[in-house]
């Protein structure tokens, strides 16, 4: 279970994603083995073979000092998505907004019994029984962690691989798919997210309000995420002001189809 950055850099793209997500759960190498986060849901099946929660015995003494969740590093530089997403937006979005969700999620879970293991997907499945702070901040942390991975410099282009084929067969064409996705983004009133999910083996487009996501029991729109687009104003306002449609249109230039394909593949298993 030892992971090093140097090993991580040498991994294949698929392994990189797997290990990236895994780093969130193991970045202290479980020196303080108190709370286990597994990024479950769409991401979990990518890491399922590598994390076995039973291996990690909580060390009560160190437990209290260690918050269960960490802010993941961006997988690229703040300016890497220019000119489509500007550096300052990325800095504020990651360092302030995402960090805020992580900090507040840790606060919301601070009262949990020692030795508690936190699995976001499990929390999402029974979210109606959880405090609203877990819904908002757990969703915020999960959604943004996914969002960063679903973008990359020099991304975009036509959807590749099996996902590309599935998009064409489901939506008739990539153009129709993007049109429907863009319309869904435009129609989302206020803050929220737009998703491409696999639901019972079928690709679907939908949206959720606030920081909800399709893995939550409280969500009307359900499925396993393949694409996630943040349409909160904080994601685009500095550069695009009120023009959400322009932001969404530009976002296609930074989509990481490799990650989307991995999520699609994982969702089908
Ligand atoms: Mn956001």
GROMACS .gro file of C-alpha atoms and ligand atoms in nm:
model
  270
    1UNK     CA    1   0.000   0.000   0.000
    2UNK     CA    2   0.294   0.234  -0.036
    3UNK     CA    3   0.250   0.500  -0.297
    4UNK     CA    4   0.502   0.757  -0.402
    5UNK     CA    5   0.468   1.054  -0.628
    6UNK     CA    6   0.746   0.928  -0.849
    7UNK     CA    7   0.570   0.600  -0.903
    8UNK     CA    8   0.251   0.789  -0.965
    9UNK     CA    9   0.411   0.994  -1.240
   10UNK     CA   10   0.521   0.685  -1.420
   11UNK     CA   11   0.181   0.525  -1.418
   12UNK     CA   12  -0.040   0.498  -1.721
   13UNK     CA   13  -0.328   0.739  -1.760
   14UNK     CA   14  -0.570   0.493  -1.613
   15UNK     CA   15  -0.344   0.420  -1.322
   16UNK     CA   16  -0.291   0.790  -1.273
   17UNK     CA   17  -0.659   0.848  -1.227
   18UNK     CA   18  -0.687   0.553  -0.997
   19UNK     CA   19  -0.394   0.663  -0.792
   20UNK     CA   20  -0.494   1.024  -0.798
   21UNK     CA   21  -0.822   0.942  -0.635
   22UNK     CA   22  -0.652   0.697  -0.410
   23UNK     CA   23  -0.406   0.961  -0.296
   24UNK     CA   24  -0.693   1.134  -0.128
   25UNK     CA   25  -0.734   0.836   0.091
   26UNK     CA   26  -0.372   0.748   0.142
   27UNK     CA   27  -0.172   1.066   0.115
   28UNK     CA   28  -0.049   1.040   0.467
   29UNK     CA   29   0.018   0.681   0.390
   30UNK     CA   30  -0.219   0.606   0.671
   31UNK     CA   31   0.035   0.718   0.926
   32UNK     CA   32  -0.273   0.835   1.104
   33UNK     CA   33  -0.506   0.561   1.018
   34UNK     CA   34  -0.816   0.698   1.174
   35UNK     CA   35  -1.071   0.775   0.912
   36UNK     CA   36  -1.083   0.605   0.580
   37UNK     CA   37  -1.222   0.787   0.286
   38UNK     CA   38  -1.293   0.587  -0.016
   39UNK     CA   39  -1.408   0.781  -0.311
   40UNK     CA   40  -1.692   0.556  -0.394
   41UNK     CA   41  -1.949   0.570  -0.668
   42UNK     CA   42  -1.818   0.624  -1.013
   43UNK     CA   43  -1.469   0.653  -0.882
   44UNK     CA   44  -1.484   0.370  -0.636
   45UNK     CA   45  -1.477   0.089  -0.880
   46UNK     CA   46  -1.152   0.230  -1.010
   47UNK     CA   47  -0.995   0.186  -0.674
   48UNK     CA   48  -1.191  -0.102  -0.534
   49UNK     CA   49  -0.914  -0.349  -0.585
   50UNK     CA   50  -0.662  -0.135  -0.412
   51UNK     CA   51  -0.824  -0.029  -0.094
   52UNK     CA   52  -0.953  -0.270   0.158
   53UNK     CA   53  -1.077  -0.083   0.458
   54UNK     CA   54  -1.024  -0.387   0.676
   55UNK     CA   55  -0.652  -0.347   0.637
   56UNK     CA   56  -0.650  -0.023   0.825
   57UNK     CA   57  -0.695  -0.039   1.197
   58UNK     CA   58  -0.776   0.294   1.354
   59UNK     CA   59  -0.515   0.425   1.593
   60UNK     CA   60  -0.723   0.594   1.854
   61UNK     CA   61  -0.446   0.814   1.987
   62UNK     CA   62  -0.380   0.987   1.659
   63UNK     CA   63  -0.732   0.984   1.536
   64UNK     CA   64  -0.862   1.304   1.683
   65UNK     CA   65  -0.589   1.518   1.527
   66UNK     CA   66  -0.655   1.405   1.178
   67UNK     CA   67  -0.945   1.537   0.973
   68UNK     CA   68  -1.087   1.268   0.747
   69UNK     CA   69  -1.082   1.464   0.423
   70UNK     CA   70  -0.809   1.652   0.238
   71UNK     CA   71  -0.820   1.904  -0.041
   72UNK     CA   72  -0.677   1.724  -0.345
   73UNK     CA   73  -0.415   1.909  -0.547
   74UNK     CA   74  -0.517   2.020  -0.891
   75UNK     CA   75  -0.377   1.777  -1.148
   76UNK     CA   76  -0.247   2.071  -1.358
   77UNK     CA   77  -0.141   2.431  -1.311
   78UNK     CA   78  -0.401   2.700  -1.238
   79UNK     CA   79  -0.343   2.858  -1.577
   80UNK     CA   80  -0.336   2.529  -1.767
   81UNK     CA   81  -0.694   2.558  -1.892
   82UNK     CA   82  -0.646   2.906  -2.037
   83UNK     CA   83  -0.793   3.065  -2.240
   84UNK     CA   84  -1.115   2.875  -2.167
   85UNK     CA   85  -1.097   2.886  -1.790
   86UNK     CA   86  -0.881   3.160  -1.646
   87UNK     CA   87  -0.612   3.126  -1.384
   88UNK     CA   88  -0.777   3.343  -1.120
   89UNK     CA   89  -1.103   3.153  -1.144
   90UNK     CA   90  -0.917   2.825  -1.096
   91UNK     CA   91  -0.724   2.961  -0.799
   92UNK     CA   92  -1.035   3.085  -0.622
   93UNK     CA   93  -1.243   2.788  -0.725
   94UNK     CA   94  -0.995   2.530  -0.600
   95UNK     CA   95  -0.819   2.706  -0.313
   96UNK     CA   96  -1.122   2.882  -0.165
   97UNK     CA   97  -1.444   2.714  -0.274
   98UNK     CA   98  -1.332   2.352  -0.284
   99UNK     CA   99  -1.122   2.399   0.029
  100UNK     CA  100  -1.427   2.542   0.201
  101UNK     CA  101  -1.629   2.230   0.123
  102UNK     CA  102  -1.352   2.008   0.258
  103UNK     CA  103  -1.312   2.211   0.576
  104UNK     CA  104  -1.683   2.226   0.641
  105UNK     CA  105  -1.727   1.857   0.567
  106UNK     CA  106  -1.458   1.781   0.825
  107UNK     CA  107  -1.637   2.004   1.074
  108UNK     CA  108  -1.967   1.835   1.003
  109UNK     CA  109  -1.812   1.495   1.073
  110UNK     CA  110  -1.608   1.605   1.373
  111UNK     CA  111  -1.856   1.464   1.618
  112UNK     CA  112  -1.849   1.116   1.473
  113UNK     CA  113  -1.730   0.838   1.701
  114UNK     CA  114  -1.361   0.760   1.709
  115UNK     CA  115  -1.267   0.506   1.446
  116UNK     CA  116  -1.547   0.607   1.213
  117UNK     CA  117  -1.487   0.536   0.849
  118UNK     CA  118  -1.623   0.782   0.602
  119UNK     CA  119  -1.723   0.657   0.264
  120UNK     CA  120  -1.879   0.932   0.059
  121UNK     CA  121  -2.089   0.703  -0.153
  122UNK     CA  122  -2.230   0.534   0.153
  123UNK     CA  123  -2.309   0.873   0.298
  124UNK     CA  124  -2.477   0.974  -0.028
  125UNK     CA  125  -2.691   0.661  -0.028
  126UNK     CA  126  -2.835   0.748   0.311
  127UNK     CA  127  -2.807   1.123   0.285
  128UNK     CA  128  -3.164   1.183   0.390
  129UNK     CA  129  -3.051   1.068   0.736
  130UNK     CA  130  -2.749   1.299   0.744
  131UNK     CA  131  -2.716   1.665   0.845
  132UNK     CA  132  -2.758   1.914   0.563
  133UNK     CA  133  -2.392   2.013   0.604
  134UNK     CA  134  -2.288   1.664   0.495
  135UNK     CA  135  -2.509   1.690   0.188
  136UNK     CA  136  -2.379   2.031   0.085
  137UNK     CA  137  -2.013   1.987   0.170
  138UNK     CA  138  -1.981   1.617   0.096
  139UNK     CA  139  -2.136   1.685  -0.243
  140UNK     CA  140  -1.913   1.988  -0.290
  141UNK     CA  141  -1.600   1.789  -0.216
  142UNK     CA  142  -1.696   1.492  -0.432
  143UNK     CA  143  -1.823   1.694  -0.726
  144UNK     CA  144  -1.521   1.922  -0.745
  145UNK     CA  145  -1.275   1.635  -0.710
  146UNK     CA  146  -1.441   1.477  -1.010
  147UNK     CA  147  -1.464   1.804  -1.201
  148UNK     CA  148  -1.088   1.873  -1.187
  149UNK     CA  149  -1.021   1.526  -1.323
  150UNK     CA  150  -1.267   1.572  -1.607
  151UNK     CA  151  -1.069   1.862  -1.750
  152UNK     CA  152  -0.719   1.884  -1.890
  153UNK     CA  153  -0.504   2.119  -2.096
  154UNK     CA  154  -0.547   2.054  -2.467
  155UNK     CA  155  -0.852   1.844  -2.395
  156UNK     CA  156  -1.174   1.848  -2.587
  157UNK     CA  157  -1.221   1.721  -2.936
  158UNK     CA  158  -1.458   1.443  -3.027
  159UNK     CA  159  -1.552   1.196  -2.753
  160UNK     CA  160  -1.320   0.900  -2.793
  161UNK     CA  161  -1.340   0.529  -2.732
  162UNK     CA  162  -1.640   0.330  -2.619
  163UNK     CA  163  -1.796   0.638  -2.465
  164UNK     CA  164  -1.780   0.814  -2.801
  165UNK     CA  165  -1.959   0.521  -2.962
  166UNK     CA  166  -2.221   0.513  -2.687
  167UNK     CA  167  -2.282   0.887  -2.716
  168UNK     CA  168  -2.336   0.856  -3.091
  169UNK     CA  169  -2.574   0.562  -3.057
  170UNK     CA  170  -2.769   0.717  -2.769
  171UNK     CA  171  -2.792   1.077  -2.890
  172UNK     CA  172  -2.764   1.014  -3.267
  173UNK     CA  173  -2.464   1.244  -3.298
  174UNK     CA  174  -2.204   1.423  -3.089
  175UNK     CA  175  -2.363   1.752  -3.196
  176UNK     CA  176  -2.702   1.645  -3.064
  177UNK     CA  177  -2.545   1.525  -2.743
  178UNK     CA  178  -2.364   1.853  -2.683
  179UNK     CA  179  -2.672   2.052  -2.775
  180UNK     CA  180  -2.880   1.866  -2.520
  181UNK     CA  181  -2.607   1.898  -2.255
  182UNK     CA  182  -2.574   2.272  -2.323
  183UNK     CA  183  -2.950   2.320  -2.305
  184UNK     CA  184  -2.959   2.137  -1.973
  185UNK     CA  185  -2.686   2.367  -1.843
  186UNK     CA  186  -2.877   2.672  -1.957
  187UNK     CA  187  -3.199   2.546  -1.801
  188UNK     CA  188  -3.047   2.483  -1.458
  189UNK     CA  189  -3.194   2.765  -1.253
  190UNK     CA  190  -2.944   2.910  -1.008
  191UNK     CA  191  -2.646   2.707  -0.892
  192UNK     CA  192  -2.590   2.343  -0.973
  193UNK     CA  193  -2.428   2.078  -1.185
  194UNK     CA  194  -2.490   1.918  -1.522
  195UNK     CA  195  -2.419   1.548  -1.560
  196UNK     CA  196  -2.379   1.273  -1.810
  197UNK     CA  197  -2.450   0.953  -1.620
  198UNK     CA  198  -2.500   0.585  -1.678
  199UNK     CA  199  -2.834   0.483  -1.535
  200UNK     CA  200  -2.935   0.118  -1.575
  201UNK     CA  201  -2.695   0.084  -1.864
  202UNK     CA  202  -2.820   0.393  -2.046
  203UNK     CA  203  -2.649   0.728  -2.092
  204UNK     CA  204  -2.856   1.017  -1.962
  205UNK     CA  205  -2.810   1.391  -1.930
  206UNK     CA  206  -2.951   1.576  -1.633
  207UNK     CA  207  -2.878   1.834  -1.368
  208UNK     CA  208  -2.885   1.872  -0.992
  209UNK     CA  209  -2.921   2.183  -0.776
  210UNK     CA  210  -2.659   2.320  -0.537
  211UNK     CA  211  -2.394   2.055  -0.460
  212UNK     CA  212  -2.624   1.757  -0.503
  213UNK     CA  213  -2.516   1.477  -0.732
  214UNK     CA  214  -2.673   1.173  -0.899
  215UNK     CA  215  -2.537   0.933  -0.636
  216UNK     CA  216  -2.747   1.091  -0.362
  217UNK     CA  217  -3.064   0.927  -0.240
  218UNK     CA  218  -3.219   1.274  -0.219
  219UNK     CA  219  -3.157   1.347  -0.586
  220UNK     CA  220  -3.435   1.325  -0.844
  221UNK     CA  221  -3.173   1.260  -1.110
  222UNK     CA  222  -2.973   0.944  -1.049
  223UNK     CA  223  -2.692   0.748  -1.209
  224UNK     CA  224  -2.318   0.697  -1.210
  225UNK     CA  225  -2.132   1.012  -1.322
  226UNK     CA  226  -1.939   1.012  -1.649
  227UNK     CA  227  -1.919   1.389  -1.705
  228UNK     CA  228  -1.971   1.665  -1.448
  229UNK     CA  229  -1.997   2.035  -1.522
  230UNK     CA  230  -2.008   2.299  -1.252
  231UNK     CA  231  -2.252   2.575  -1.349
  232UNK     CA  232  -2.227   2.777  -1.029
  233UNK     CA  233  -2.141   3.136  -1.113
  234UNK     CA  234  -1.817   3.103  -0.916
  235UNK     CA  235  -1.701   2.862  -1.189
  236UNK     CA  236  -1.718   3.121  -1.464
  237UNK     CA  237  -1.825   3.468  -1.355
  238UNK     CA  238  -1.484   3.642  -1.357
  239UNK     CA  239  -1.432   3.564  -1.724
  240UNK     CA  240  -1.780   3.513  -1.860
  241UNK     CA  241  -1.992   3.724  -1.624
  242UNK     CA  242  -2.357   3.634  -1.686
  243UNK     CA  243  -2.287   3.441  -2.007
  244UNK     CA  244  -2.317   3.085  -1.885
  245UNK     CA  245  -2.380   2.956  -2.236
  246UNK     CA  246  -2.040   3.088  -2.352
  247UNK     CA  247  -1.867   2.918  -2.060
  248UNK     CA  248  -2.042   2.589  -2.132
  249UNK     CA  249  -1.957   2.616  -2.500
  250UNK     CA  250  -1.589   2.679  -2.421
  251UNK     CA  251  -1.579   2.402  -2.161
  252UNK     CA  252  -1.590   2.139  -2.436
  253UNK     CA  253  -1.235   2.249  -2.527
  254UNK     CA  254  -1.095   2.124  -2.197
  255UNK     CA  255  -1.298   1.807  -2.141
  256UNK     CA  256  -1.081   1.511  -2.051
  257UNK     CA  257  -1.238   1.231  -2.252
  258UNK     CA  258  -0.988   0.981  -2.118
  259UNK     CA  259  -1.120   1.025  -1.767
  260UNK     CA  260  -1.478   1.023  -1.894
  261UNK     CA  261  -1.409   0.693  -2.071
  262UNK     CA  262  -1.270   0.543  -1.754
  263UNK     CA  263  -1.573   0.651  -1.557
  264UNK     CA  264  -1.799   0.514  -1.830
  265UNK     CA  265  -1.614   0.186  -1.827
  266UNK     CA  266  -1.630   0.166  -1.448
  267UNK     CA  267  -2.000   0.252  -1.445
  268UNK     CA  268  -2.076  -0.044  -1.667
  269UNK     CA  269  -1.918  -0.297  -1.434
  270LIG    MN1  270  -1.770   2.501  -0.793
   0.00000   0.00000   0.00000
